[in-house]
Coordinates of C-alpha atoms and ligand atoms in Angstrom, one line a residue:
Chain Q
M1 CA 60.1 -18.2 -20.9
G2 CA 63.6 -17.2 -22.0
A3 CA 62.8 -18.2 -25.6
G4 CA 59.6 -16.2 -25.6
L5 CA 61.4 -13.2 -24.3
L6 CA 64.0 -13.5 -27.0
I7 CA 61.3 -13.2 -29.6
F8 CA 60.2 -9.9 -28.1
I9 CA 63.8 -8.7 -27.9
Y10 CA 64.1 -9.5 -31.5
L11 CA 61.0 -7.5 -32.3
L12 CA 62.5 -4.6 -30.4
L13 CA 65.5 -4.9 -32.6
L14 CA 63.2 -4.6 -35.6
I15 CA 61.6 -1.5 -34.1
S16 CA 65.0 0.0 -33.5
L17 CA 66.3 -0.9 -37.0
Q18 CA 63.5 1.3 -38.4
Y19 CA 65.7 4.3 -37.5
I20 CA 68.7 3.1 -39.6
P21 CA 69.7 4.8 -41.7
L22 CA 69.2 7.9 -39.6
R23 CA 66.1 9.7 -40.6
N24 CA 63.8 12.2 -38.9
D25 CA 60.6 11.3 -40.6
V26 CA 60.1 7.6 -40.1
A27 CA 57.9 5.4 -37.8
F28 CA 57.3 6.9 -34.4
L29 CA 59.0 10.1 -35.4
I30 CA 56.0 11.0 -37.5
L31 CA 54.3 11.7 -34.2
K32 CA 57.2 13.7 -32.9
E33 CA 57.6 16.2 -35.7
N34 CA 57.7 19.3 -33.5
E35 CA 60.1 17.7 -31.0
I36 CA 62.6 16.2 -33.5
K37 CA 63.3 19.7 -34.9
N38 CA 65.3 20.4 -31.7
I39 CA 68.9 19.3 -31.7
H40 CA 68.7 18.2 -28.0
Y41 CA 65.8 15.9 -28.7
Q42 CA 67.5 14.5 -31.8
I43 CA 70.5 13.6 -29.7
A44 CA 68.4 12.1 -27.0
F45 CA 66.2 10.1 -29.4
F46 CA 68.9 8.6 -31.4
T47 CA 71.1 7.9 -28.4
H48 CA 68.2 6.1 -26.9
V49 CA 67.1 4.0 -29.8
Y50 CA 70.7 3.0 -30.8
T51 CA 71.8 2.0 -27.3
S52 CA 68.6 0.7 -25.5
W53 CA 68.5 -2.4 -27.5
F54 CA 71.9 -3.5 -26.4
V55 CA 70.8 -2.9 -22.8
I56 CA 67.9 -5.3 -23.1
F57 CA 70.0 -7.8 -25.1
F58 CA 73.0 -8.0 -22.8
G59 CA 70.8 -7.9 -19.7
F60 CA 69.0 -11.0 -21.0
F61 CA 72.0 -13.3 -20.3
Q62 CA 72.9 -12.0 -16.9
F63 CA 70.2 -14.0 -15.0
W64 CA 71.3 -17.3 -16.6
K65 CA 73.1 -19.4 -13.9
T66 CA 75.4 -21.3 -16.3
L67 CA 76.9 -18.1 -17.6
R68 CA 77.2 -16.5 -14.2
K69 CA 78.9 -19.5 -12.6
G70 CA 80.9 -20.9 -15.6
Y71 CA 81.9 -17.8 -17.5
K72 CA 82.5 -15.2 -14.8
K73 CA 84.4 -13.0 -17.2
L74 CA 81.6 -12.9 -19.7
H75 CA 79.1 -12.0 -16.9
L76 CA 81.4 -9.2 -15.8
C77 CA 81.8 -7.9 -19.3
F78 CA 78.1 -8.0 -20.1
G79 CA 77.4 -6.4 -16.7
Y80 CA 79.7 -3.5 -17.5
I81 CA 78.0 -2.9 -20.8
Y82 CA 74.6 -3.1 -19.3
I83 CA 75.3 -0.7 -16.4
S84 CA 77.4 1.8 -18.3
L85 CA 74.9 2.0 -21.2
I86 CA 72.0 2.7 -18.9
L87 CA 73.9 5.1 -16.6
C88 CA 75.6 7.1 -19.4
L89 CA 73.4 6.8 -22.4
A90 CA 70.1 5.0 -22.5
G91 CA 68.9 6.3 -19.0
P92 CA 69.7 10.0 -19.4
S93 CA 68.4 10.1 -22.9
G94 CA 65.2 8.3 -21.9
L95 CA 64.8 10.9 -19.2
V96 CA 65.1 13.8 -21.7
M97 CA 62.6 12.1 -24.0
S98 CA 60.2 11.5 -21.1
V99 CA 59.8 15.2 -20.7
Y100 CA 58.4 15.4 -24.3
A101 CA 56.6 12.1 -24.3
N102 CA 53.2 11.7 -25.9
G103 CA 50.1 11.3 -23.7
G104 CA 50.2 14.5 -21.8
L105 CA 51.2 15.1 -18.2
I106 CA 49.9 11.7 -17.1
A107 CA 52.2 9.8 -19.4
K108 CA 55.1 12.2 -19.0
T109 CA 55.0 11.7 -15.2
S110 CA 55.1 8.0 -15.6
F111 CA 58.0 8.0 -18.0
I112 CA 60.0 10.5 -15.9
L113 CA 59.5 8.4 -12.8
L114 CA 60.4 5.2 -14.7
S115 CA 63.6 6.8 -16.0
I116 CA 64.7 7.9 -12.6
L117 CA 63.9 4.6 -11.0
W118 CA 65.8 2.8 -13.8
L119 CA 68.9 4.9 -13.2
Y120 CA 68.5 4.5 -9.5
F121 CA 68.1 0.7 -9.4
T122 CA 71.0 0.3 -11.8
Y123 CA 73.2 2.6 -9.9
K124 CA 72.4 0.8 -6.6
A125 CA 73.2 -2.6 -8.2
Y126 CA 76.5 -1.1 -9.3
I127 CA 77.4 0.1 -5.9
A128 CA 76.4 -3.2 -4.3
I129 CA 78.7 -5.2 -6.6
R130 CA 81.6 -2.8 -6.0
E131 CA 81.1 -3.6 -2.3
K132 CA 80.8 -7.3 -3.2
N133 CA 77.3 -7.5 -1.8
F134 CA 76.1 -10.2 -4.2
A135 CA 72.6 -10.6 -2.8
L136 CA 71.9 -6.9 -2.9
H137 CA 73.4 -6.6 -6.3
E138 CA 71.1 -9.3 -7.6
K139 CA 68.1 -7.8 -5.9
Y140 CA 68.7 -4.4 -7.6
M141 CA 69.5 -6.0 -10.9
L142 CA 66.2 -7.8 -10.9
R143 CA 64.5 -4.5 -10.4
S144 CA 66.5 -2.7 -13.0
Y145 CA 65.9 -5.4 -15.6
A146 CA 62.2 -5.5 -14.7
L147 CA 62.1 -1.9 -15.7
T148 CA 64.1 -2.5 -18.8
L149 CA 61.5 -5.1 -19.8
S150 CA 58.8 -2.4 -19.6
A151 CA 59.9 -1.7 -23.2
V152 CA 58.4 -5.1 -24.0
S153 CA 55.4 -5.0 -21.7
L154 CA 54.4 -1.5 -22.8
R155 CA 54.3 -2.5 -26.4
L156 CA 52.7 -5.8 -25.7
F157 CA 49.9 -4.3 -23.5
K158 CA 49.3 -1.7 -26.1
M159 CA 48.9 -4.4 -28.8
I160 CA 46.5 -6.4 -26.6
L161 CA 44.4 -3.3 -25.8
A162 CA 44.3 -2.2 -29.4
N163 CA 43.1 -5.6 -30.6
T164 CA 40.5 -5.9 -27.9
L165 CA 39.1 -2.7 -26.4
Q166 CA 40.1 -0.6 -29.4
L167 CA 40.5 2.5 -27.3
P168 CA 41.5 5.9 -28.7
P169 CA 45.3 5.9 -29.1
M170 CA 46.3 8.3 -26.4
D171 CA 43.9 6.9 -23.8
M172 CA 45.5 3.6 -24.4
Y173 CA 49.0 5.1 -24.2
K174 CA 48.3 6.6 -20.8
I175 CA 47.1 3.3 -19.5
V176 CA 50.2 1.4 -20.7
A177 CA 52.6 4.1 -19.7
W178 CA 51.8 3.3 -16.1
S179 CA 50.7 -0.3 -16.2
S180 CA 53.7 -1.6 -18.1
W181 CA 56.5 -0.9 -15.6
I182 CA 54.4 -1.1 -12.4
F183 CA 53.3 -4.6 -13.5
N184 CA 56.9 -5.7 -14.1
L185 CA 58.1 -4.2 -10.9
I186 CA 55.4 -6.0 -8.8
I187 CA 56.4 -9.3 -10.4
A188 CA 60.0 -8.5 -9.6
E189 CA 59.2 -7.6 -6.0
I190 CA 57.2 -10.8 -5.5
Y191 CA 60.1 -12.8 -6.9
I192 CA 62.7 -11.0 -4.8
R193 CA 60.6 -11.6 -1.6
R194 CA 60.4 -15.3 -2.4
K195 CA 64.1 -15.7 -3.2
F196 CA 65.5 -13.5 -0.4
P197 CA 63.2 -13.8 2.5
E198 CA 66.0 -12.8 4.8
L199 CA 66.3 -9.4 3.1
T200 CA 62.7 -8.5 3.9
T201 CA 62.8 -9.4 7.5
S202 CA 63.7 -6.7 10.0
P203 CA 67.3 -5.3 9.6
T204 CA 67.9 -5.9 13.4
A205 CA 68.6 -9.6 12.7
P206 CA 72.3 -10.4 13.0
Chain B
M1 CA 79.5 -16.3 -43.0
R2 CA 77.8 -14.4 -45.8
T3 CA 75.0 -16.9 -46.1
I4 CA 74.4 -16.7 -42.4
F5 CA 74.2 -13.0 -42.6
I6 CA 71.9 -13.1 -45.5
T7 CA 69.6 -15.6 -43.9
F8 CA 69.6 -13.4 -40.8
L9 CA 68.6 -10.4 -42.9
L10 CA 65.8 -12.4 -44.6
F11 CA 64.6 -13.6 -41.2
C12 CA 64.5 -10.0 -40.0
F13 CA 62.3 -8.8 -42.8
S14 CA 60.0 -11.8 -42.6
C15 CA 59.0 -10.7 -39.1
N16 CA 58.2 -7.1 -39.8
H17 CA 54.5 -7.8 -40.0
L18 CA 54.5 -8.1 -36.2
I19 CA 55.6 -4.5 -35.7
K20 CA 54.1 -2.8 -38.6
N21 CA 51.5 -3.1 -41.3
E22 CA 53.6 -2.8 -44.4
E23 CA 50.6 -2.7 -46.7
A24 CA 48.9 0.2 -44.9
K25 CA 47.7 2.6 -47.5
V26 CA 45.4 5.5 -46.8
E27 CA 43.1 6.1 -49.7
D28 CA 42.1 9.6 -50.6
E29 CA 39.9 9.9 -53.7
V30 CA 40.0 13.6 -53.8
L31 CA 43.7 14.4 -53.8
N32 CA 44.5 11.3 -56.0
N33 CA 41.8 12.1 -58.4
T34 CA 42.8 10.8 -61.8
L35 CA 39.7 11.9 -63.6
E36 CA 40.4 13.1 -67.0
E37 CA 39.6 16.8 -67.2
N38 CA 35.8 16.9 -67.1
K39 CA 34.9 18.7 -70.3
N40 CA 31.3 19.2 -69.5
N41 CA 31.9 20.4 -66.0
T42 CA 29.1 22.8 -65.5
S43 CA 28.6 24.8 -62.4
I44 CA 25.8 24.0 -60.1
T45 CA 23.4 26.9 -59.5
E46 CA 23.9 28.5 -56.2
K47 CA 21.0 30.8 -56.6
P48 CA 18.3 31.0 -53.9
L49 CA 16.1 28.0 -54.0
N50 CA 13.1 28.2 -56.4
I51 CA 10.2 26.9 -54.4
K52 CA 7.5 27.6 -56.9
P53 CA 5.5 24.7 -58.1
I54 CA 6.1 23.5 -61.7
N55 CA 3.8 25.2 -64.2
K56 CA 5.8 25.8 -67.4
A57 CA 8.7 23.8 -68.8
G58 CA 11.3 26.4 -67.7
D59 CA 10.4 25.7 -64.0
I60 CA 12.1 22.4 -64.3
I61 CA 15.5 24.0 -64.7
G62 CA 17.7 23.6 -61.6
N63 CA 19.0 21.0 -59.2
W64 CA 17.0 17.9 -58.2
V65 CA 18.1 15.8 -55.3
G66 CA 16.9 12.5 -53.9
W67 CA 17.4 8.8 -53.7
F68 CA 18.3 6.8 -56.7
R69 CA 16.9 3.4 -55.7
K70 CA 17.0 0.0 -57.3
K71 CA 13.7 -0.9 -58.8
E72 CA 12.0 -3.6 -56.8
N73 CA 10.3 -6.0 -59.2
S74 CA 8.5 -8.0 -56.6
E75 CA 7.8 -8.2 -52.9
K76 CA 10.4 -11.0 -52.7
D77 CA 13.0 -8.5 -54.1
Y78 CA 12.1 -6.1 -51.4
Y79 CA 12.8 -8.5 -48.5
E80 CA 15.6 -10.8 -49.7
D81 CA 17.5 -9.3 -52.6
K82 CA 21.0 -10.7 -52.8
R83 CA 22.3 -7.4 -53.9
D84 CA 21.4 -5.8 -50.6
I85 CA 24.0 -5.6 -48.0
H86 CA 23.3 -6.3 -44.4
A87 CA 25.5 -5.8 -41.4
G88 CA 23.4 -6.6 -38.4
E89 CA 20.2 -5.2 -37.2
G90 CA 19.2 -1.9 -38.6
F91 CA 22.3 -1.6 -40.8
G92 CA 21.1 -2.6 -44.1
W93 CA 21.8 -0.9 -47.4
G94 CA 19.5 -1.5 -50.3
R95 CA 22.0 -0.2 -52.8
E96 CA 20.3 3.2 -53.0
N97 CA 22.6 6.2 -53.8
K98 CA 21.9 9.9 -53.5
I99 CA 21.7 11.6 -56.9
C100 CA 21.8 15.2 -58.0
L101 CA 20.1 15.7 -61.3
V102 CA 20.8 19.1 -62.9
I103 CA 18.6 20.3 -65.7
E104 CA 20.6 23.0 -67.4
K105 CA 18.8 24.0 -70.6
I106 CA 15.4 23.7 -72.2
E107 CA 15.1 24.9 -75.8
G108 CA 12.0 24.1 -77.7
D109 CA 11.6 20.4 -76.9
N110 CA 15.3 19.8 -76.3
V111 CA 16.5 19.2 -72.7
S112 CA 20.1 18.9 -71.5
G113 CA 21.8 18.6 -68.2
H114 CA 23.9 16.2 -66.2
S115 CA 23.7 14.0 -63.1
V116 CA 26.0 13.2 -60.3
V117 CA 25.8 10.0 -58.5
A118 CA 28.3 7.6 -56.8
G119 CA 31.3 9.6 -57.9
N120 CA 30.2 9.6 -61.5
Q121 CA 29.2 12.8 -63.4
R122 CA 27.4 12.2 -66.7
V123 CA 25.7 14.5 -69.1
F124 CA 22.4 13.8 -70.7
K125 CA 20.4 15.1 -73.7
G126 CA 16.8 14.4 -74.6
K127 CA 13.3 15.6 -75.3
I128 CA 10.6 17.2 -73.2
S129 CA 6.9 16.8 -74.0
E130 CA 3.9 18.5 -72.4
S131 CA 0.4 17.2 -71.7
D132 CA -2.4 18.9 -69.9
T133 CA -1.3 17.7 -66.5
S134 CA 2.4 17.0 -66.8
F135 CA 5.8 17.2 -68.5
L136 CA 7.5 14.1 -69.6
I137 CA 11.3 14.0 -70.1
I138 CA 13.2 11.3 -71.8
A139 CA 16.9 11.8 -71.9
N140 CA 20.0 9.6 -72.8
E141 CA 23.5 9.6 -71.4
P142 CA 26.2 9.4 -74.0
G143 CA 26.6 5.6 -73.8
D144 CA 30.4 5.3 -73.7
N145 CA 30.4 4.5 -70.0
K146 CA 29.4 1.1 -68.6
Y147 CA 26.9 2.8 -66.3
D148 CA 25.1 5.0 -68.9
G149 CA 21.4 4.7 -69.5
T150 CA 18.1 6.5 -70.1
F151 CA 16.3 8.8 -67.8
N152 CA 12.6 8.8 -68.1
F153 CA 10.7 11.1 -65.7
Y154 CA 7.6 13.1 -65.0
A155 CA 6.9 16.5 -63.6
N156 CA 3.3 16.9 -62.7
K157 CA 2.0 20.4 -63.0
G158 CA 1.6 22.0 -59.6
D159 CA 4.0 19.6 -58.0
F160 CA 7.3 20.4 -56.3
S161 CA 9.0 17.2 -57.2
I162 CA 9.9 15.0 -60.2
N163 CA 9.8 11.2 -60.3
G164 CA 10.7 8.5 -62.8
K165 CA 12.9 5.7 -63.8
W166 CA 16.3 5.0 -65.2
K167 CA 17.4 2.1 -67.3
A168 CA 21.0 1.1 -68.1
F169 CA 21.9 0.5 -71.7
K170 CA 24.3 -2.3 -70.9
K171 CA 23.8 -5.4 -68.7
I172 CA 24.9 -4.3 -65.2
E173 CA 24.1 -5.5 -61.7
I174 CA 21.3 -3.0 -61.1
Q175 CA 19.6 -2.6 -64.4
E176 CA 16.7 -0.3 -63.4
R177 CA 16.4 2.4 -60.9
E178 CA 13.6 4.6 -59.5
Y179 CA 13.7 8.1 -58.0
K180 CA 11.6 10.9 -56.6
L181 CA 13.6 14.1 -56.5
S182 CA 13.0 17.5 -55.0
R183 CA 14.7 20.8 -55.4
K184 CA 17.8 21.5 -53.4
N185 CA 20.6 24.0 -54.1
F186 CA 24.1 23.4 -53.2
I187 CA 25.8 26.0 -51.0
Y188 CA 29.2 25.4 -49.5
N189 CA 28.9 25.9 -45.7
S190 CA 32.2 25.5 -43.9
A191 CA 30.4 25.3 -40.5
Q192 CA 28.3 22.3 -41.5
Q193 CA 28.6 19.5 -39.0
L194 CA 27.6 15.9 -39.0
S195 CA 24.0 15.5 -38.0
K196 CA 23.1 13.0 -35.4
E197 CA 19.5 12.7 -36.5
S198 CA 20.2 11.5 -40.0
Y199 CA 23.3 9.5 -38.9
K200 CA 24.0 6.1 -40.2
R201 CA 26.9 4.5 -38.4
Y202 CA 30.1 4.2 -40.5
I203 CA 30.6 0.6 -41.4
D204 CA 33.2 -0.8 -43.6
W205 CA 30.8 -2.8 -45.7
E206 CA 33.3 -4.1 -48.1
K207 CA 35.6 -5.5 -45.4
G208 CA 32.6 -7.2 -44.0
E209 CA 31.7 -8.7 -47.3
K210 CA 35.2 -10.0 -47.9
E211 CA 36.4 -11.2 -44.6
Y212 CA 33.1 -12.3 -43.1
K213 CA 31.4 -14.4 -45.7
K214 CA 28.6 -15.9 -43.8
P215 CA 29.2 -19.6 -43.2
K216 CA 26.7 -21.6 -45.2
N217 CA 25.5 -24.1 -42.5
L218 CA 24.1 -21.5 -40.1
T219 CA 20.5 -21.5 -39.1
E220 CA 18.6 -18.3 -39.7
E221 CA 19.0 -17.2 -36.1
E222 CA 22.6 -18.0 -36.0
G223 CA 23.1 -16.0 -39.1
E224 CA 21.5 -13.0 -37.6
E225 CA 23.7 -13.3 -34.6
F226 CA 26.7 -13.6 -36.8
F227 CA 26.1 -10.4 -38.6
R228 CA 25.3 -8.5 -35.5
E229 CA 28.6 -9.5 -34.0
T230 CA 30.8 -8.9 -37.0
S231 CA 29.3 -5.6 -37.9
E232 CA 30.2 -4.1 -34.5
E233 CA 33.8 -4.5 -35.4
F234 CA 33.8 -2.0 -38.2
V235 CA 32.3 0.8 -36.1
S236 CA 35.0 2.7 -34.4
A237 CA 34.1 6.4 -34.4
T238 CA 33.7 8.4 -31.2
E239 CA 31.7 11.5 -30.3
K240 CA 34.6 13.6 -31.6
I241 CA 33.3 13.4 -35.1
Y242 CA 30.5 15.8 -34.1
E243 CA 32.8 18.3 -32.4
I244 CA 35.8 18.7 -34.7
N245 CA 35.4 20.7 -37.8
A246 CA 38.4 20.5 -40.1
S247 CA 37.1 23.2 -42.5
T248 CA 36.9 26.2 -40.1
A249 CA 40.1 26.0 -38.0
E250 CA 43.6 24.6 -38.3
L251 CA 43.8 21.5 -36.3
T252 CA 46.7 20.8 -34.0
K253 CA 48.5 17.7 -32.9
A254 CA 46.5 17.8 -29.6
D255 CA 43.2 17.8 -31.5
V256 CA 44.0 14.7 -33.6
E257 CA 46.4 12.5 -31.6
N258 CA 43.6 10.8 -29.6
L259 CA 41.3 10.2 -32.5
T260 CA 40.5 6.6 -33.7
K261 CA 41.1 5.5 -37.2
G262 CA 37.4 5.9 -37.8
D263 CA 37.3 9.4 -36.4
L264 CA 40.2 10.5 -38.6
L265 CA 38.7 9.1 -41.7
I266 CA 35.3 10.7 -41.2
I267 CA 36.6 14.1 -40.1
R268 CA 38.8 14.2 -43.2
N269 CA 36.1 13.1 -45.6
M270 CA 33.7 15.4 -44.0
I271 CA 35.7 18.2 -45.6
Y272 CA 35.0 16.7 -49.0
A273 CA 31.3 16.2 -48.2
R274 CA 30.9 19.9 -47.3
H275 CA 32.1 20.7 -50.8
G276 CA 29.5 18.4 -52.3
Y277 CA 32.0 15.8 -53.3
S278 CA 30.4 12.6 -54.7
F279 CA 32.1 9.6 -53.2
K280 CA 33.1 6.6 -55.2
N281 CA 34.2 4.7 -52.1
R282 CA 31.1 2.8 -51.1
P283 CA 31.3 2.9 -47.3
L284 CA 31.9 6.6 -47.3
R285 CA 29.1 7.1 -49.8
V286 CA 26.6 5.2 -47.7
F287 CA 27.7 7.1 -44.7
F288 CA 27.5 10.6 -46.1
D289 CA 24.4 9.9 -48.3
A290 CA 22.5 9.3 -45.1
Q291 CA 23.3 12.9 -44.0
E292 CA 20.2 14.9 -44.8
W293 CA 22.1 18.1 -45.7
Y294 CA 24.6 16.3 -48.0
I295 CA 24.3 16.7 -51.7
P296 CA 26.7 15.1 -54.2
V297 CA 27.4 17.8 -56.8
H298 CA 31.0 17.5 -57.9
T299 CA 33.4 14.7 -58.8
D300 CA 36.5 16.8 -58.6
I301 CA 36.8 19.4 -55.8
K302 CA 40.6 19.7 -55.5
K303 CA 40.6 23.4 -56.5
D304 CA 37.7 24.2 -54.1
L305 CA 39.6 23.3 -51.0
T306 CA 40.6 26.2 -48.8
E307 CA 44.1 26.6 -47.3
I308 CA 43.0 25.5 -43.9
E309 CA 41.4 22.4 -45.3
K310 CA 44.4 21.5 -47.3
K311 CA 46.6 21.7 -44.2
N312 CA 44.2 19.7 -42.1
I313 CA 43.9 17.0 -44.8
Q314 CA 47.7 16.6 -44.7
L315 CA 47.7 16.4 -40.9
L316 CA 44.8 13.9 -40.8
L317 CA 46.3 11.7 -43.5
K318 CA 49.6 11.6 -41.6
Y319 CA 47.8 10.3 -38.5
E320 CA 45.6 7.9 -40.4
K321 CA 48.7 6.4 -42.0
N322 CA 50.4 6.1 -38.7
A323 CA 47.3 4.4 -37.2
K324 CA 47.0 2.0 -40.0
E325 CA 50.7 1.1 -39.8
Y326 CA 51.1 0.8 -36.1
Y327 CA 47.9 0.9 -34.1
D328 CA 47.2 -2.9 -33.9
Y329 CA 50.9 -3.8 -33.8
F330 CA 53.7 -4.4 -31.3
G331 CA 55.0 -0.9 -30.8
R332 CA 54.4 2.5 -29.2
G333 CA 52.6 4.2 -32.1
Ligands
LIG401 C1 62.9 1.5 -18.8 C2 63.6 2.3 -19.5 C3 63.1 3.1 -20.7 C4 62.6 4.4 -20.6 C5 62.4 5.2 -19.4 C6 62.3 4.7 -22.0 C7 61.7 5.9 -22.4 C8 61.3 6.2 -23.7 C9 60.6 7.4 -24.0 C10 60.1 8.5 -23.1 C11 60.3 7.3 -25.4 C12 59.5 8.4 -26.2 C13 58.1 8.1 -26.0 C14 57.2 9.3 -26.3 O1 57.7 10.3 -26.8 O2 56.0 9.1 -26.1 C15 61.0 6.1 -25.8 C16 61.0 5.7 -27.1 C17 61.6 4.6 -27.6 N1 62.3 3.6 -26.8 FE1 62.5 3.7 -24.8 N2 62.7 3.7 -22.8 C18 63.2 2.7 -22.0 C19 63.6 1.5 -22.5 C20 63.8 1.1 -23.8 C21 64.4 -0.1 -24.2 C22 64.9 -1.2 -23.3 C23 64.3 -0.1 -25.6 C24 64.9 -1.3 -26.3 C25 64.9 -1.4 -27.6 C26 63.7 1.1 -26.0 C27 63.5 1.5 -27.3 C28 62.8 2.7 -27.7 C29 62.5 3.0 -29.0 C30 62.9 2.2 -30.3 C31 61.7 4.2 -29.0 C32 61.2 5.0 -30.2 C33 59.7 4.7 -30.3 C34 59.4 3.4 -31.1 O3 59.8 3.4 -32.3 O4 58.9 2.5 -30.5 N3 63.4 1.9 -24.9 N4 61.5 5.5 -24.8

C-alpha cells in the first residue's frame, strides 16, 4: 500500500513541477485566468503548490513504526515540518483558493470545509503532542493525513469517472470535491475506531 | 551524484503521460488555413432565390446544392462496399459529401463556374448544348489537382433541379460520382442553430477506423455487436450544443466550463458552418453535411468571422486544449 501511495505522491510532484518556473498561464491556471490576475490569489496559489507537496511527502513517513520508534529525532523533525507547513502556509493558502474554486458554490463549500477541517485536525494533533497525549495525537494525525490524501483521491476519482462515465467536467468536479475527502475521512474513522476502541467508549470510564 | 540526478530527471519526464496528454493538439482548419490565396475566389450569389423552372440557358446560372454520391455500379456495391464506413446501427456513411456547384457565366455555348466540396474549391469550364427537352453541360476541372475531373449533367426544361455524373481524371478511390442538385442560396445567419431533425450524431469515424479495426474471426453477429459498442464511445455531446450559440453572444467561462470535449468541438465548428465553410476534416464534414440548412460555399472564411466569433473561438480552443490535455488524466483539470 505504501509503495502504491508513493507513486501517487510522485505524480503529485509532477503536477506541482508544472508550475516551475513560475508562470501564470500553464496547466490548471488556464482555467483560473480571471483569478490569477489578482495578487492575493497569486500568492495563495503559488504558496499552495510549492508547499503542499512537502506536506504529503513528509507526512508519508510518520505512520511508519520503525521510523517513529527507532529514529525519534527524525519523526520529530518531519512532524514539525508537516504541522508548520499546514498551519502556516498550505492550509491558509488552500482556504483562500477554496473561495475561488471551480465548480460553483457546491464545490467551494466542500473545499472551504475541507481546508478548515485540515487546519483544525492538524492543530488538535499539535496541541495533543504538546500535552504528551500520544494516542490523541495519533488519532488527529490520522484524520489530518486522511485529508491531506484527498489531494490524491480527488484526482484519482476524477480520472476514474472521466474514463468511465465521461461526465461533463464540472459535474464531475463537484462530485469528487465532496467524495474525495469524505471517503478518506470515513476510512480514517473506521481505522481509528478499530485501533483505539477505548477512545470511542464513554468518557466516564476511569 | 550527477548521474543519479539525471536518471531521476529522466524518470520524472517518463511518467508525465499519467498526468497530462503531451500530444494533445486541437485542430482548427479555419484559423490555420494554409491555402494559397485562392485566385478564382468568386463570391456566391446572395440574391433572393430564383425558383423559376429552367427554360433558357441563363436560368441555370446560380448555386446548386445537393449530395455528391459515389456511383453504385451494382446492388452488391450498395450493400457491402468496403469504402463505406459503419459505426454501429444507423450510423453508416456511404462516402457522400454535400456539394455546392456554382454556375457563374454562360456565353454562347461556353459555361464556367466552380464547385465546393469537402474543403476543396475548384473552377470548371465547359460547353452547354441545348436539345428540345433539355440542356446538357460538360465541363472540366483544370486537372492539376488529384481530385479533378469532368462534370457531365442535364437540366431538363421545366425542371427545378439538375442531375448528372462526375468522373475523376486520375485513379482515385472513388472514381465516379452522381448527383441531383437543387437551387439554394447561401445567406449568413448568425442565429442559425443545429437542427435536431436532420441531426447525425457526431462520431469520430477516423478514430474508430484506426483504433478499432474489427477483429477478423468474428461472426457476423459478433461483428455487429462490436461496432455498436465501439461507436458509442465516440459520441460525447450533450444537449448544450442546441442551446449555445457562439456567433451571437460573447461566451463566458460559466458558459463553457461544463462542456464536454464533443460539445466544445461542435459549438466552435458550428461558427464555421454558419459561414458556409466546407470542412476538410471528415468527421466534422459528415456531421455538418447532415444538417439540412448547411451549405458548403467557402474554403477560407477567416476574414468573414465577426469580432464576437473570434473571441469565442479563442475561448473554446482554450477549453478544448485543456480538456484534451487533462480530462482523462490524473489531475484536477
Ligand atoms: C486537504 C488539503 C487541501 C486543500 C483544502 C486544497 C485546496 C485546493 C484548492 C481549493 C485548489 C484550487 C482548486 C480550484 O480552484 O478549483 C487547489 C489546487 C491545487 N492543489 Fe491543493 N489542497 C489541498 C491539498 C493539496 C496537496 C496535499 C497537494 C499536494 C501536492 C496539493 C496540490 C495542489 C495543486 C498542485 C493545485 C493546482 C491544481 C493542479 O494543478 O492540480 N493540494 N488545492
